[in-house]
Structures are given as C-alpha cells and as structure tokens.
PDB file of C-alpha atoms in Angstrom:
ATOM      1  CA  UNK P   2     -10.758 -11.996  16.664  1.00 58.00           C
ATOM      2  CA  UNK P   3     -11.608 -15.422  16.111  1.00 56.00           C
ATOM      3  CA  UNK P   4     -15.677 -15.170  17.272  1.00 66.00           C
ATOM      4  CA  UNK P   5     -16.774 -18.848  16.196  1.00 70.00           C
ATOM      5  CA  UNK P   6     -17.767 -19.338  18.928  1.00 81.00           C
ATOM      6  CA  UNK P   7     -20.081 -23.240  19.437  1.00 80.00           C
ATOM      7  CA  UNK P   8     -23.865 -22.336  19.493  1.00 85.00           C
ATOM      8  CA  UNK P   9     -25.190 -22.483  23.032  1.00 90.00           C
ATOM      9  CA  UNK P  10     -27.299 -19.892  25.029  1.00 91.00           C
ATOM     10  CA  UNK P  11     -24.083 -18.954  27.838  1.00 94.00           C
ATOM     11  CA  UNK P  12     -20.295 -18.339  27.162  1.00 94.00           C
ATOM     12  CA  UNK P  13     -18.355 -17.829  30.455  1.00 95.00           C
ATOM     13  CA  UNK P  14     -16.128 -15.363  30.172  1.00 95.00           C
ATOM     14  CA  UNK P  15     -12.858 -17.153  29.504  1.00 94.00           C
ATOM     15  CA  UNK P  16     -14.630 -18.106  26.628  1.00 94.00           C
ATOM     16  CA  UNK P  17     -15.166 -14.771  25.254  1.00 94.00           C
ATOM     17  CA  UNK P  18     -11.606 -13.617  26.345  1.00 94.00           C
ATOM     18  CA  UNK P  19     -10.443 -16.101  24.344  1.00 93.00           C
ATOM     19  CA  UNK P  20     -12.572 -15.381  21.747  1.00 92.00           C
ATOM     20  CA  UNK P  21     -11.746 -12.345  21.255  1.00 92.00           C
ATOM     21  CA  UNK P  22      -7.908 -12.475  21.979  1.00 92.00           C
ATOM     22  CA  UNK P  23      -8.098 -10.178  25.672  1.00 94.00           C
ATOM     23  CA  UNK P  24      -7.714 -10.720  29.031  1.00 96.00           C
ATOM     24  CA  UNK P  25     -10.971 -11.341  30.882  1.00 95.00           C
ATOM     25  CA  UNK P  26     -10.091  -8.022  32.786  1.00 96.00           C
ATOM     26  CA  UNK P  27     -11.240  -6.317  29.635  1.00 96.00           C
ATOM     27  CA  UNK P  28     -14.213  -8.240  29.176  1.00 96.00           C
ATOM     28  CA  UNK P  29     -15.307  -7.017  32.551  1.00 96.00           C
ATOM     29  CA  UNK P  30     -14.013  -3.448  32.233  1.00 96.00           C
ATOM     30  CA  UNK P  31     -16.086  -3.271  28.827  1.00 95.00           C
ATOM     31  CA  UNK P  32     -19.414  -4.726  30.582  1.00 94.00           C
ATOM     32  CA  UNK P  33     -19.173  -1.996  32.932  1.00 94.00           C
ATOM     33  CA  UNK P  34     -18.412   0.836  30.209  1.00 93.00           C
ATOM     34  CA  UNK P  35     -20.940  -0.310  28.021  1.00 93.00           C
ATOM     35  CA  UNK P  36     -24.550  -0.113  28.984  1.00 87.00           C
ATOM     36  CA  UNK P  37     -25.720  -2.410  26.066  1.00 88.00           C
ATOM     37  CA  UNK P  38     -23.866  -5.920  27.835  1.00 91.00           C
ATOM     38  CA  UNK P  39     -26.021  -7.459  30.100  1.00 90.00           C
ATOM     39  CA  UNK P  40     -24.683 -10.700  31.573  1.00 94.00           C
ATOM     40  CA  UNK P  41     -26.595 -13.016  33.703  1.00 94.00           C
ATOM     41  CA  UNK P  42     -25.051 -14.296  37.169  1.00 92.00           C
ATOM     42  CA  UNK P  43     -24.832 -18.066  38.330  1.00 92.00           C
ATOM     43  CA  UNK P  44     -25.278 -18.501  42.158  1.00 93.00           C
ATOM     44  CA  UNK P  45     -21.858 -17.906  42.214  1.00 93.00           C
ATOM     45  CA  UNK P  46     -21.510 -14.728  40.718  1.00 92.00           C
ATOM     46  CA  UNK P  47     -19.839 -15.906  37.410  1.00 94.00           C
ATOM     47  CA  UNK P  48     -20.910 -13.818  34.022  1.00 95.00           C
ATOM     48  CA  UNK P  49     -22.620 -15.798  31.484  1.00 96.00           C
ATOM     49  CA  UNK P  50     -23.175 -13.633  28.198  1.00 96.00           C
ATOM     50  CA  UNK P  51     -25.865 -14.484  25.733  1.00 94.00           C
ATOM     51  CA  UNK P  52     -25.238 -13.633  21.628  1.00 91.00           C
ATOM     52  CA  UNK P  53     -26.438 -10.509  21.637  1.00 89.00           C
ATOM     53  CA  UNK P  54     -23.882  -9.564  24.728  1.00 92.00           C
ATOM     54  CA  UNK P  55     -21.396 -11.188  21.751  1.00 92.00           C
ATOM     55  CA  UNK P  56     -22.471  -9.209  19.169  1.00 88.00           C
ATOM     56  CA  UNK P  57     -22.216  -6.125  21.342  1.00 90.00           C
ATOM     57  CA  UNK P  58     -18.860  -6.731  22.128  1.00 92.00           C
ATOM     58  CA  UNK P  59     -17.993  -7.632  18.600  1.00 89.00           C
ATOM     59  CA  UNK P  60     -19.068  -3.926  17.912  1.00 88.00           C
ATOM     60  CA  UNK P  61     -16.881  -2.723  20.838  1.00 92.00           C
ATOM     61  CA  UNK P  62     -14.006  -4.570  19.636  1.00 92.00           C
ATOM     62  CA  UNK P  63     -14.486  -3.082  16.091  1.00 88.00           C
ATOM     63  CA  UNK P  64     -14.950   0.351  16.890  1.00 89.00           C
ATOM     64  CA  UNK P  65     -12.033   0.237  19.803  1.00 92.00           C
ATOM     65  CA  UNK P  66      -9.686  -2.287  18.244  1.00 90.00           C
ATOM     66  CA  UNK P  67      -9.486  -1.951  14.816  1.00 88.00           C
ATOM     67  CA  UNK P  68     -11.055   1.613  13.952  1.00 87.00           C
ATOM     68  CA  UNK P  69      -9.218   3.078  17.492  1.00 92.00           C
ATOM     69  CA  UNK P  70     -12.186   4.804  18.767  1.00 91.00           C
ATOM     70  CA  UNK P  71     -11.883   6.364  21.879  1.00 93.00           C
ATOM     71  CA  UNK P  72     -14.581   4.996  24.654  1.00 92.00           C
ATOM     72  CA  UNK P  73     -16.451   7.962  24.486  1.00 92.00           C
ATOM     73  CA  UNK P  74     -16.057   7.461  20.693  1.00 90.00           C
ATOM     74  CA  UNK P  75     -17.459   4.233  20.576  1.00 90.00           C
ATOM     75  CA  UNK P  76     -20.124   4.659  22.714  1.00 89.00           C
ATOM     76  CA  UNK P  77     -21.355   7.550  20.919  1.00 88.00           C
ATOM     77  CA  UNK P  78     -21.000   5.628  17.887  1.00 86.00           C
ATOM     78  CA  UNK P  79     -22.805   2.835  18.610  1.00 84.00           C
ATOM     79  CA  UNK P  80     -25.574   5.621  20.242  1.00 81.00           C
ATOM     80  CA  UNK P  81     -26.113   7.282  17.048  1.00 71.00           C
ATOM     81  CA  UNK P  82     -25.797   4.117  14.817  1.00 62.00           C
ATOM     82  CA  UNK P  83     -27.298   1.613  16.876  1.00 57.00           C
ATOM     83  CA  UNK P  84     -25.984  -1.703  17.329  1.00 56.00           C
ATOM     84  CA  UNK P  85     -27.081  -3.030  13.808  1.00 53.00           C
ATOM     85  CA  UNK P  86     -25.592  -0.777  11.696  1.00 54.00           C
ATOM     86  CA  UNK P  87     -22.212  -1.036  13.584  1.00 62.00           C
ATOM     87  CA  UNK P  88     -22.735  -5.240  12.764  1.00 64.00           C
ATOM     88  CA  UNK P  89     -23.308  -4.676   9.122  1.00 70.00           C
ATOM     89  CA  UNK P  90     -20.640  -2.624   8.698  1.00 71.00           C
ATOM     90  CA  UNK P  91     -18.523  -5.490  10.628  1.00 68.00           C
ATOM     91  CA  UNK P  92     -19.639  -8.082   8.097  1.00 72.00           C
ATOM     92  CA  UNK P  93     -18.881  -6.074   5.267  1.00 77.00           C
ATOM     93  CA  UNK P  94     -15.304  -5.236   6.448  1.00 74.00           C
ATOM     94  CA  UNK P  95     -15.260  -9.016   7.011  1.00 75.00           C
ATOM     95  CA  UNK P  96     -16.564  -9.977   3.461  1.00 82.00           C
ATOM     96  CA  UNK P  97     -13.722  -7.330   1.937  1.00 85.00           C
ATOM     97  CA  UNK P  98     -11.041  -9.359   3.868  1.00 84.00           C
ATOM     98  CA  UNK P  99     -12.178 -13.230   2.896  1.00 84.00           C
ATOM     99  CA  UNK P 100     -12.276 -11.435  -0.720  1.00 92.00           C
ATOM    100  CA  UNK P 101      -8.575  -9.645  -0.501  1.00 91.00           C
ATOM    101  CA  UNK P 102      -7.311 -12.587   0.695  1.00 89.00           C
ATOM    102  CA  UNK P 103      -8.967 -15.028  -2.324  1.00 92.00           C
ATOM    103  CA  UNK P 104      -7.774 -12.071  -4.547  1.00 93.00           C
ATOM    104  CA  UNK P 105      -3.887 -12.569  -3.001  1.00 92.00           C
ATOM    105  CA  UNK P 106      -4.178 -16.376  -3.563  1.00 92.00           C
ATOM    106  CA  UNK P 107      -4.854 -16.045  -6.976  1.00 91.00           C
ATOM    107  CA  UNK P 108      -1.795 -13.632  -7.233  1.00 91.00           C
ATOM    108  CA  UNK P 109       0.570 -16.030  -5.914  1.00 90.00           C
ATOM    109  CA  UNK P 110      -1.236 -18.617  -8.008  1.00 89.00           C
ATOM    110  CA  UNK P 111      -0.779 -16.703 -11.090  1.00 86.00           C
ATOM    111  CA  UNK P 112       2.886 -15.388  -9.968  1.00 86.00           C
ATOM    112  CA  UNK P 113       3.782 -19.528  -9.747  1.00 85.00           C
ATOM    113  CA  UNK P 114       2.139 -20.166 -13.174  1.00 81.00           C
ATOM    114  CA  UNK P 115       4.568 -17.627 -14.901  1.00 81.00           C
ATOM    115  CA  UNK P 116       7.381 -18.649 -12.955  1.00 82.00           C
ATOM    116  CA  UNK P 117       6.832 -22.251 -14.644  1.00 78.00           C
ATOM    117  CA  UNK P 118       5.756 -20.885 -18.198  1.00 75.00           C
ATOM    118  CA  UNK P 119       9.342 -18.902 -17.930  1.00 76.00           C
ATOM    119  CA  UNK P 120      11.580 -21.836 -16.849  1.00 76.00           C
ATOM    120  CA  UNK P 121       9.981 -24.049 -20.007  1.00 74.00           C
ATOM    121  CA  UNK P 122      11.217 -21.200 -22.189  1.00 70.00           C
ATOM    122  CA  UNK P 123      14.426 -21.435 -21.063  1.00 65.00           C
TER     123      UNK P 123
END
C-alpha cells in the first residue's frame, strides 16, 4: 500500500487503485459496502474521493488486507472503534515497520563490520 498520494482535494479512482495496489472493481465494491466513503460525481458520473474517503479506505484495507477481517468484521470494527482509532492504530503498525526495518539495517551493517574485523585477523 503505497498511499502517498500528491495533495489535492479529488483522486479518481485509478488513482486510488493504484494506490492501494487493487483493481478499481474493489474500490467500487468497497464504496458500496462501506457506508463511511462518500465520493462526489463529475457530470459524467466518474468518482472523485476526498482524504477522508482515503483514510477510510486505508482503514478498510488494514482491517481486510492485512488483519483478514471479514466484511462484517471490519465494519463492525470500524463501528465500535470509529474511524480514528482504526488510523492510529495504522500509524503505529506503520511506525513499528520503518523501525524493524532501521533495526534490520543495522544488523546487516553490524553482520558486514564483523565479517571485515574477521578477515583482518586472518
């Protein structure tokens, strides 16, 4: 899920497909699942989500993609919850990746150093 998305009050929804690695079918499918994604509608019928329709459907994504909830599941999750809660639990899981993978770096890092410290001994 790659959500850096440019800051501008409409994505179209191949923008949020791609955003968020789906088709555009499940964009759609999720807008009608989820009551909390409103889009607006050009005079030709095309969605154009806001950020908060993006933040709602980085919550979907979260609870359906990566913690498997069910639907139902993530509906009633994001009921009980509400939508901020489900966010700041997204940035934290977010924060404990950028942090595992500065912690791995410094693994290899250290892993190289001792690799050179042995070869000088030899």
């Amino acid at each position: 899920m790659n959500t850096n998305l440019p800051d501008k009050l409409y994505y179209s929804i191949g923008e949020v497909a791609k955003a968020f690695d789906v088709n555009a079918s499940l964009i759609r499918f999720w807008e009608k699942e989820f009551d909390i994604i409103h889009p607006k509608k050009n005079k030709k019928g095309n969605r154009l989500f806001t950020k908060n329709d993006i933040e709602c459907f980085k919550n979907i994504y979260y609870l359906v993609k990566v913690k498997g909830y069910t639907l139902e599941g993530a509906k009633q999750a994001i009921g009980k919850k509400g939508i901020e809660t489900t966010t700041e639990e997204i940035d934290v899981v977010k924060r404990l990746e950028d942090i595992k993978n500065e912690l791995i770096k410094l693994k290899m890092s250290f892993d190289e150093f001792e690799t050179i410290q042995d070869s000088k001994l030899e």
